[in-house]
Amino acid sequence: MAIVCKTAGEIEKMRRSGHIVSQVLDDVRQMIAPGISTMDLERAAEKKIQELGAKPAFKGYYDYPCVLCTSINDEIVHGIPSEKRILKSGDIVSVDCGVVLDGFYGDAAITVAVGGAPQPELQKLLEVTEASLYKGIEAARIGNSVGDVGAAVQEVVEANGFSVVRDFVGHGIGTRLHEEPQVPNYGRRGQGARLREGMVLAIEPMVNCGGPESKVLGDKWTAVTADGSFSAHFEHCVAVTRSGPVILTQ
Ligand code: CO
């Protein structure tokens, strides 16, 4: 499959699905507190998606069981919500949500500290990961390449002493959750596919305090850091337009 460019009308539809994702994540962010289970977040998100007239994108995708991925501490991505996973003060939790509305997908993620300000190292991890996402977004311009996006993310992360996960990458998005191109959070400037008007990219840095290596747990979904270090994840869908990058998931 080649990279699919979207028309202005299609990008407008993606802005609607993206807006729903951001509303769901706003609600979830408000709920995050010590004593709340990740299944509480899942239930609220599922209800909100339905109220807003969309369908969840993840539930049933390769048999994934939930509408959210909730990844705590050393979990990088794809943590499965559970009644048994109770958030406590000092944890960090990544929440990833995707929806489909009118045939077009939206996908975004945030990482939140549970119970107020975390340890300084974790606060820095959250700030650097989000800043790296915005540097990647800034590079999503016509004439740049996928490698420019990855290099922009990687530079911020490594300059701050953290590492970029290699085993999972961002992606094109549109009428499918995952389209071409792959969007690694590392790379070399000028390398990889050229960005053209109408491309929509899900840029999603996954950043570890320790080394970049990951492994997948026995549930076949939850990806954790190999060294047990904490990990953060932020994601936005971004349209490449003549007037520069446009964030669709806000
Ligand atoms: Co994604």
PDB file of C-alpha atoms and ligand atoms in Angstrom:
ATOM      1  CA  MET A   1       0.000   0.000   0.000  1.00  0.00           C
ATOM      2  CA  ALA A   2       1.257   3.424  -0.914  1.00  0.00           C
ATOM      3  CA  ILE A   3       0.967   6.460   1.321  1.00  0.00           C
ATOM      4  CA  VAL A   4      -2.544   7.919   1.056  1.00  0.00           C
ATOM      5  CA  CYS A   5      -2.846  11.724   0.975  1.00  0.00           C
ATOM      6  CA  LYS A   6      -6.073  13.222   2.294  1.00  0.00           C
ATOM      7  CA  THR A   7      -8.185  16.000   0.791  1.00  0.00           C
ATOM      8  CA  ALA A   8      -9.078  19.076   2.847  1.00  0.00           C
ATOM      9  CA  GLY A   9     -12.548  17.566   3.382  1.00  0.00           C
ATOM     10  CA  GLU A  10     -11.065  14.303   4.640  1.00  0.00           C
ATOM     11  CA  ILE A  11      -8.730  16.165   6.973  1.00  0.00           C
ATOM     12  CA  GLU A  12     -11.773  17.991   8.331  1.00  0.00           C
ATOM     13  CA  LYS A  13     -13.362  14.594   9.101  1.00  0.00           C
ATOM     14  CA  MET A  14     -10.154  13.503  10.818  1.00  0.00           C
ATOM     15  CA  ARG A  15     -10.253  16.663  12.891  1.00  0.00           C
ATOM     16  CA  ARG A  16     -13.667  15.540  14.175  1.00  0.00           C
ATOM     17  CA  SER A  17     -12.489  12.057  15.132  1.00  0.00           C
ATOM     18  CA  GLY A  18      -9.336  13.602  16.610  1.00  0.00           C
ATOM     19  CA  HIS A  19     -11.393  16.047  18.646  1.00  0.00           C
ATOM     20  CA  ILE A  20     -13.367  13.157  20.122  1.00  0.00           C
ATOM     21  CA  VAL A  21     -10.158  11.394  21.140  1.00  0.00           C
ATOM     22  CA  SER A  22      -8.939  14.559  22.847  1.00  0.00           C
ATOM     23  CA  GLN A  23     -12.232  14.944  24.740  1.00  0.00           C
ATOM     24  CA  VAL A  24     -11.984  11.345  25.950  1.00  0.00           C
ATOM     25  CA  LEU A  25      -8.399  11.882  27.091  1.00  0.00           C
ATOM     26  CA  ASP A  26      -9.370  15.127  28.867  1.00  0.00           C
ATOM     27  CA  ASP A  27     -12.035  13.244  30.846  1.00  0.00           C
ATOM     28  CA  VAL A  28      -9.637  10.423  31.672  1.00  0.00           C
ATOM     29  CA  ARG A  29      -6.960  12.898  32.771  1.00  0.00           C
ATOM     30  CA  GLN A  30      -9.438  14.475  35.213  1.00  0.00           C
ATOM     31  CA  MET A  31     -10.229  11.053  36.701  1.00  0.00           C
ATOM     32  CA  ILE A  32      -6.649   9.937  37.254  1.00  0.00           C
ATOM     33  CA  ALA A  33      -6.001   9.812  41.015  1.00  0.00           C
ATOM     34  CA  PRO A  34      -4.765   7.379  43.657  1.00  0.00           C
ATOM     35  CA  GLY A  35      -7.284   4.556  44.193  1.00  0.00           C
ATOM     36  CA  ILE A  36      -8.744   4.641  40.655  1.00  0.00           C
ATOM     37  CA  SER A  37      -8.331   1.442  38.626  1.00  0.00           C
ATOM     38  CA  THR A  38      -7.408   1.440  34.966  1.00  0.00           C
ATOM     39  CA  MET A  39     -10.716  -0.367  34.338  1.00  0.00           C
ATOM     40  CA  ASP A  40     -12.507   2.696  35.809  1.00  0.00           C
ATOM     41  CA  LEU A  41     -10.767   4.774  33.116  1.00  0.00           C
ATOM     42  CA  GLU A  42     -11.722   2.214  30.451  1.00  0.00           C
ATOM     43  CA  ARG A  43     -15.400   2.279  31.410  1.00  0.00           C
ATOM     44  CA  ALA A  44     -15.552   6.085  31.404  1.00  0.00           C
ATOM     45  CA  ALA A  45     -13.791   6.240  28.035  1.00  0.00           C
ATOM     46  CA  GLU A  46     -16.070   3.667  26.440  1.00  0.00           C
ATOM     47  CA  LYS A  47     -19.146   5.593  27.617  1.00  0.00           C
ATOM     48  CA  LYS A  48     -17.750   8.912  26.407  1.00  0.00           C
ATOM     49  CA  ILE A  49     -16.856   7.545  22.954  1.00  0.00           C
ATOM     50  CA  GLN A  50     -20.398   6.237  22.595  1.00  0.00           C
ATOM     51  CA  GLU A  51     -21.955   9.515  23.791  1.00  0.00           C
ATOM     52  CA  LEU A  52     -19.932  11.424  21.231  1.00  0.00           C
ATOM     53  CA  GLY A  53     -21.210   9.133  18.474  1.00  0.00           C
ATOM     54  CA  ALA A  54     -17.920   7.449  17.580  1.00  0.00           C
ATOM     55  CA  LYS A  55     -16.685   3.866  17.707  1.00  0.00           C
ATOM     56  CA  PRO A  56     -13.576   2.679  19.562  1.00  0.00           C
ATOM     57  CA  ALA A  57     -10.666   1.896  17.246  1.00  0.00           C
ATOM     58  CA  PHE A  58      -8.633  -0.465  19.426  1.00  0.00           C
ATOM     59  CA  LYS A  59     -11.289  -2.863  20.757  1.00  0.00           C
ATOM     60  CA  GLY A  60     -11.192  -5.884  18.485  1.00  0.00           C
ATOM     61  CA  TYR A  61      -8.110  -4.669  16.602  1.00  0.00           C
ATOM     62  CA  TYR A  62      -6.010  -7.851  16.422  1.00  0.00           C
ATOM     63  CA  ASP A  63      -8.303  -9.035  19.248  1.00  0.00           C
ATOM     64  CA  TYR A  64      -7.220  -6.244  21.601  1.00  0.00           C
ATOM     65  CA  PRO A  65      -9.908  -6.328  24.364  1.00  0.00           C
ATOM     66  CA  CYS A  66     -10.358  -2.650  25.360  1.00  0.00           C
ATOM     67  CA  VAL A  67     -10.954   0.902  24.080  1.00  0.00           C
ATOM     68  CA  LEU A  68      -7.897   2.256  25.931  1.00  0.00           C
ATOM     69  CA  CYS A  69      -4.334   1.174  26.434  1.00  0.00           C
ATOM     70  CA  THR A  70      -3.244   2.057  29.991  1.00  0.00           C
ATOM     71  CA  SER A  71       0.468   1.570  30.628  1.00  0.00           C
ATOM     72  CA  ILE A  72       1.812   2.126  34.147  1.00  0.00           C
ATOM     73  CA  ASN A  73       5.430   2.977  35.118  1.00  0.00           C
ATOM     74  CA  ASP A  74       7.790   0.566  33.284  1.00  0.00           C
ATOM     75  CA  GLU A  75       5.030  -0.360  30.822  1.00  0.00           C
ATOM     76  CA  ILE A  76       5.739   1.369  27.504  1.00  0.00           C
ATOM     77  CA  VAL A  77       2.518   0.800  25.542  1.00  0.00           C
ATOM     78  CA  HIS A  78      -0.428  -1.599  25.140  1.00  0.00           C
ATOM     79  CA  GLY A  79      -1.119  -2.133  28.853  1.00  0.00           C
ATOM     80  CA  ILE A  80      -4.589  -3.673  29.206  1.00  0.00           C
ATOM     81  CA  PRO A  81      -7.039  -1.966  31.590  1.00  0.00           C
ATOM     82  CA  SER A  82      -7.853  -4.058  34.638  1.00  0.00           C
ATOM     83  CA  GLU A  83      -9.895  -3.843  37.831  1.00  0.00           C
ATOM     84  CA  LYS A  84      -6.756  -5.083  39.604  1.00  0.00           C
ATOM     85  CA  ARG A  85      -4.502  -2.254  38.466  1.00  0.00           C
ATOM     86  CA  ILE A  86      -5.127   0.456  41.055  1.00  0.00           C
ATOM     87  CA  LEU A  87      -3.243   3.708  40.509  1.00  0.00           C
ATOM     88  CA  LYS A  88      -1.187   5.017  43.407  1.00  0.00           C
ATOM     89  CA  SER A  89       0.598   8.255  44.164  1.00  0.00           C
ATOM     90  CA  GLY A  90       3.982   8.379  42.420  1.00  0.00           C
ATOM     91  CA  ASP A  91       2.896   6.230  39.478  1.00  0.00           C
ATOM     92  CA  ILE A  92       2.873   7.528  35.933  1.00  0.00           C
ATOM     93  CA  VAL A  93       0.213   6.197  33.578  1.00  0.00           C
ATOM     94  CA  SER A  94       0.056   6.476  29.795  1.00  0.00           C
ATOM     95  CA  VAL A  95      -3.400   6.471  28.278  1.00  0.00           C
ATOM     96  CA  ASP A  96      -3.753   5.794  24.552  1.00  0.00           C
ATOM     97  CA  CYS A  97      -7.119   6.095  22.783  1.00  0.00           C
ATOM     98  CA  GLY A  98      -8.307   5.666  19.204  1.00  0.00           C
ATOM     99  CA  VAL A  99     -11.733   6.178  17.637  1.00  0.00           C
ATOM    100  CA  VAL A 100     -13.324   6.016  14.226  1.00  0.00           C
ATOM    101  CA  LEU A 101     -16.016   8.464  13.105  1.00  0.00           C
ATOM    102  CA  ASP A 102     -17.524   8.652   9.630  1.00  0.00           C
ATOM    103  CA  GLY A 103     -14.859   6.260   8.324  1.00  0.00           C
ATOM    104  CA  PHE A 104     -11.826   8.186   9.602  1.00  0.00           C
ATOM    105  CA  TYR A 105      -9.592   7.382  12.551  1.00  0.00           C
ATOM    106  CA  GLY A 106      -8.126   9.475  15.362  1.00  0.00           C
ATOM    107  CA  ASP A 107      -5.409   8.281  17.756  1.00  0.00           C
ATOM    108  CA  ALA A 108      -3.675  10.084  20.635  1.00  0.00           C
ATOM    109  CA  ALA A 109      -1.933   9.401  23.934  1.00  0.00           C
ATOM    110  CA  ILE A 110      -0.938  11.248  27.090  1.00  0.00           C
ATOM    111  CA  THR A 111       1.109  10.324  30.149  1.00  0.00           C
ATOM    112  CA  VAL A 112      -0.026  11.621  33.525  1.00  0.00           C
ATOM    113  CA  ALA A 113       1.516  11.606  37.017  1.00  0.00           C
ATOM    114  CA  VAL A 114      -0.788  10.080  39.623  1.00  0.00           C
ATOM    115  CA  GLY A 115      -1.372  12.132  42.782  1.00  0.00           C
ATOM    116  CA  GLY A 116       0.285  15.405  41.802  1.00  0.00           C
ATOM    117  CA  ALA A 117       3.903  16.213  41.020  1.00  0.00           C
ATOM    118  CA  PRO A 118       6.051  13.078  40.656  1.00  0.00           C
ATOM    119  CA  GLN A 119       9.751  12.689  41.479  1.00  0.00           C
ATOM    120  CA  PRO A 120      11.876  15.246  39.565  1.00  0.00           C
ATOM    121  CA  GLU A 121      13.308  12.555  37.240  1.00  0.00           C
ATOM    122  CA  LEU A 122       9.809  11.459  36.244  1.00  0.00           C
ATOM    123  CA  GLN A 123       8.588  15.024  35.873  1.00  0.00           C
ATOM    124  CA  LYS A 124      11.505  15.557  33.500  1.00  0.00           C
ATOM    125  CA  LEU A 125      10.634  12.338  31.613  1.00  0.00           C
ATOM    126  CA  LEU A 126       7.068  13.568  31.028  1.00  0.00           C
ATOM    127  CA  GLU A 127       8.199  17.049  29.984  1.00  0.00           C
ATOM    128  CA  VAL A 128      10.935  15.810  27.641  1.00  0.00           C
ATOM    129  CA  THR A 129       8.686  13.208  26.000  1.00  0.00           C
ATOM    130  CA  GLU A 130       5.950  15.765  25.331  1.00  0.00           C
ATOM    131  CA  ALA A 131       8.519  18.323  24.125  1.00  0.00           C
ATOM    132  CA  SER A 132       9.976  15.718  21.745  1.00  0.00           C
ATOM    133  CA  LEU A 133       6.498  15.124  20.316  1.00  0.00           C
ATOM    134  CA  TYR A 134       6.128  18.847  19.607  1.00  0.00           C
ATOM    135  CA  LYS A 135       9.579  18.960  17.974  1.00  0.00           C
ATOM    136  CA  GLY A 136       8.523  16.037  15.774  1.00  0.00           C
ATOM    137  CA  ILE A 137       5.266  17.786  14.904  1.00  0.00           C
ATOM    138  CA  GLU A 138       7.192  20.950  14.006  1.00  0.00           C
ATOM    139  CA  ALA A 139       9.203  18.888  11.475  1.00  0.00           C
ATOM    140  CA  ALA A 140       6.064  17.472   9.774  1.00  0.00           C
ATOM    141  CA  ARG A 141       6.293  19.859   6.830  1.00  0.00           C
ATOM    142  CA  ILE A 142       5.939  19.509   3.051  1.00  0.00           C
ATOM    143  CA  GLY A 143       9.362  18.710   1.589  1.00  0.00           C
ATOM    144  CA  ASN A 144      10.778  17.343   4.829  1.00  0.00           C
ATOM    145  CA  SER A 145      11.076  13.568   5.232  1.00  0.00           C
ATOM    146  CA  VAL A 146       9.963  10.985   7.755  1.00  0.00           C
ATOM    147  CA  GLY A 147      13.598  10.939   8.922  1.00  0.00           C
ATOM    148  CA  ASP A 148      13.402  14.637   9.800  1.00  0.00           C
ATOM    149  CA  VAL A 149      10.503  13.909  12.149  1.00  0.00           C
ATOM    150  CA  GLY A 150      12.318  11.008  13.820  1.00  0.00           C
ATOM    151  CA  ALA A 151      15.585  12.909  14.121  1.00  0.00           C
ATOM    152  CA  ALA A 152      13.808  15.881  15.714  1.00  0.00           C
ATOM    153  CA  VAL A 153      12.242  13.622  18.356  1.00  0.00           C
ATOM    154  CA  GLN A 154      15.437  11.663  18.984  1.00  0.00           C
ATOM    155  CA  GLU A 155      17.610  14.758  19.442  1.00  0.00           C
ATOM    156  CA  VAL A 156      15.450  16.159  22.245  1.00  0.00           C
ATOM    157  CA  VAL A 157      15.196  12.804  24.004  1.00  0.00           C
ATOM    158  CA  GLU A 158      18.887  11.939  23.873  1.00  0.00           C
ATOM    159  CA  ALA A 159      20.055  15.467  24.722  1.00  0.00           C
ATOM    160  CA  ASN A 160      18.177  14.960  27.997  1.00  0.00           C
ATOM    161  CA  GLY A 161      19.747  11.580  28.759  1.00  0.00           C
ATOM    162  CA  PHE A 162      16.706   9.447  27.966  1.00  0.00           C
ATOM    163  CA  SER A 163      16.281   6.830  25.219  1.00  0.00           C
ATOM    164  CA  VAL A 164      13.858   6.331  22.335  1.00  0.00           C
ATOM    165  CA  VAL A 165      12.065   2.989  22.017  1.00  0.00           C
ATOM    166  CA  ARG A 166      12.862   1.373  18.643  1.00  0.00           C
ATOM    167  CA  ASP A 167      10.474  -1.595  18.716  1.00  0.00           C
ATOM    168  CA  PHE A 168       7.316   0.514  18.277  1.00  0.00           C
ATOM    169  CA  VAL A 169       6.813   3.405  15.869  1.00  0.00           C
ATOM    170  CA  GLY A 170       4.257   5.995  14.782  1.00  0.00           C
ATOM    171  CA  HIS A 171       2.275   5.582  11.590  1.00  0.00           C
ATOM    172  CA  GLY A 172       0.181   7.073   8.863  1.00  0.00           C
ATOM    173  CA  ILE A 173      -3.522   7.177   9.724  1.00  0.00           C
ATOM    174  CA  GLY A 174      -6.747   7.763   7.795  1.00  0.00           C
ATOM    175  CA  THR A 175      -9.425   5.264   6.799  1.00  0.00           C
ATOM    176  CA  ARG A 176      -7.329   2.701   8.657  1.00  0.00           C
ATOM    177  CA  LEU A 177      -5.746   2.998  12.116  1.00  0.00           C
ATOM    178  CA  HIS A 178      -2.339   2.074  10.754  1.00  0.00           C
ATOM    179  CA  GLU A 179      -1.339   3.238   7.279  1.00  0.00           C
ATOM    180  CA  GLU A 180       1.984   3.851   5.622  1.00  0.00           C
ATOM    181  CA  PRO A 181       4.451   5.299   6.312  1.00  0.00           C
ATOM    182  CA  GLN A 182       5.935   4.015   9.534  1.00  0.00           C
ATOM    183  CA  VAL A 183       7.089   6.987  11.607  1.00  0.00           C
ATOM    184  CA  PRO A 184      10.032   5.998  13.838  1.00  0.00           C
ATOM    185  CA  ASN A 185      10.983   8.264  16.728  1.00  0.00           C
ATOM    186  CA  TYR A 186      14.582   8.144  15.559  1.00  0.00           C
ATOM    187  CA  GLY A 187      16.232   8.692  12.216  1.00  0.00           C
ATOM    188  CA  ARG A 188      18.436  10.814  10.046  1.00  0.00           C
ATOM    189  CA  ARG A 189      17.516  14.122   8.525  1.00  0.00           C
ATOM    190  CA  GLY A 190      16.601  13.879   4.850  1.00  0.00           C
ATOM    191  CA  GLN A 191      16.070  10.110   4.932  1.00  0.00           C
ATOM    192  CA  GLY A 192      12.873   8.135   4.381  1.00  0.00           C
ATOM    193  CA  ALA A 193       9.664   9.077   2.565  1.00  0.00           C
ATOM    194  CA  ARG A 194       9.164  12.714   1.563  1.00  0.00           C
ATOM    195  CA  LEU A 195       6.236  14.424   3.251  1.00  0.00           C
ATOM    196  CA  ARG A 196       3.565  15.678   0.878  1.00  0.00           C
ATOM    197  CA  GLU A 197       0.455  17.814   1.251  1.00  0.00           C
ATOM    198  CA  GLY A 198      -2.406  15.846   2.802  1.00  0.00           C
ATOM    199  CA  MET A 199      -0.403  13.182   4.590  1.00  0.00           C
ATOM    200  CA  VAL A 200      -1.593  12.526   8.131  1.00  0.00           C
ATOM    201  CA  LEU A 201       0.890  11.085  10.618  1.00  0.00           C
ATOM    202  CA  ALA A 202       0.378   9.697  14.119  1.00  0.00           C
ATOM    203  CA  ILE A 203       3.598  10.815  15.807  1.00  0.00           C
ATOM    204  CA  GLU A 204       4.078   8.975  19.092  1.00  0.00           C
ATOM    205  CA  PRO A 205       7.388   9.092  20.964  1.00  0.00           C
ATOM    206  CA  MET A 206       7.864   6.331  23.544  1.00  0.00           C
ATOM    207  CA  VAL A 207      10.720   7.367  25.822  1.00  0.00           C
ATOM    208  CA  ASN A 208      12.529   5.387  28.538  1.00  0.00           C
ATOM    209  CA  CYS A 209      14.514   6.646  31.529  1.00  0.00           C
ATOM    210  CA  GLY A 210      16.979   3.780  30.968  1.00  0.00           C
ATOM    211  CA  GLY A 211      17.846   1.810  27.842  1.00  0.00           C
ATOM    212  CA  PRO A 212      15.670   1.607  24.717  1.00  0.00           C
ATOM    213  CA  GLU A 213      15.082  -2.167  24.803  1.00  0.00           C
ATOM    214  CA  SER A 214      11.600  -3.547  25.336  1.00  0.00           C
ATOM    215  CA  LYS A 215       9.939  -6.898  25.830  1.00  0.00           C
ATOM    216  CA  VAL A 216       6.323  -8.064  25.618  1.00  0.00           C
ATOM    217  CA  LEU A 217       4.722  -9.719  28.645  1.00  0.00           C
ATOM    218  CA  GLY A 218       2.923 -13.085  28.731  1.00  0.00           C
ATOM    219  CA  ASP A 219      -0.438 -11.396  28.044  1.00  0.00           C
ATOM    220  CA  LYS A 220       0.977 -10.884  24.496  1.00  0.00           C
ATOM    221  CA  TRP A 221       0.212  -7.137  24.615  1.00  0.00           C
ATOM    222  CA  THR A 222       1.900  -5.241  27.434  1.00  0.00           C
ATOM    223  CA  ALA A 223       5.280  -3.893  26.285  1.00  0.00           C
ATOM    224  CA  VAL A 224       7.645  -3.079  29.161  1.00  0.00           C
ATOM    225  CA  THR A 225      11.173  -1.722  29.371  1.00  0.00           C
ATOM    226  CA  ALA A 226      13.760  -4.522  29.466  1.00  0.00           C
ATOM    227  CA  ASP A 227      15.614  -2.829  32.355  1.00  0.00           C
ATOM    228  CA  GLY A 228      12.524  -1.958  34.425  1.00  0.00           C
ATOM    229  CA  SER A 229      13.020   1.789  33.973  1.00  0.00           C
ATOM    230  CA  PHE A 230       9.973   4.062  33.667  1.00  0.00           C
ATOM    231  CA  SER A 231       8.592   4.986  30.252  1.00  0.00           C
ATOM    232  CA  ALA A 232       6.369   7.758  28.883  1.00  0.00           C
ATOM    233  CA  HIS A 233       4.283   8.071  25.697  1.00  0.00           C
ATOM    234  CA  PHE A 234       2.619  11.059  24.023  1.00  0.00           C
ATOM    235  CA  GLU A 235       0.855  10.973  20.662  1.00  0.00           C
ATOM    236  CA  HIS A 236      -0.940  13.330  18.281  1.00  0.00           C
ATOM    237  CA  CYS A 237      -2.271  12.944  14.750  1.00  0.00           C
ATOM    238  CA  VAL A 238      -0.836  15.659  12.527  1.00  0.00           C
ATOM    239  CA  ALA A 239      -1.839  16.743   9.013  1.00  0.00           C
ATOM    240  CA  VAL A 240       0.880  17.961   6.648  1.00  0.00           C
ATOM    241  CA  THR A 241      -0.617  21.054   5.010  1.00  0.00           C
ATOM    242  CA  ARG A 242       0.480  24.017   2.908  1.00  0.00           C
ATOM    243  CA  SER A 243       0.245  26.147   6.020  1.00  0.00           C
ATOM    244  CA  GLY A 244       2.414  23.739   8.028  1.00  0.00           C
ATOM    245  CA  PRO A 245       1.661  20.965  10.513  1.00  0.00           C
ATOM    246  CA  VAL A 246      -1.894  20.903  11.903  1.00  0.00           C
ATOM    247  CA  ILE A 247      -2.636  18.887  15.059  1.00  0.00           C
ATOM    248  CA  LEU A 248      -5.941  17.051  14.583  1.00  0.00           C
ATOM    249  CA  THR A 249      -6.219  15.499  18.057  1.00  0.00           C
ATOM    250  CA  GLN A 250      -7.009  18.558  20.138  1.00  0.00           C
TER     251      GLN A 250
HETATM  252 CO    CO B   1      -0.872   5.292  17.228  1.00  0.00          CO
END
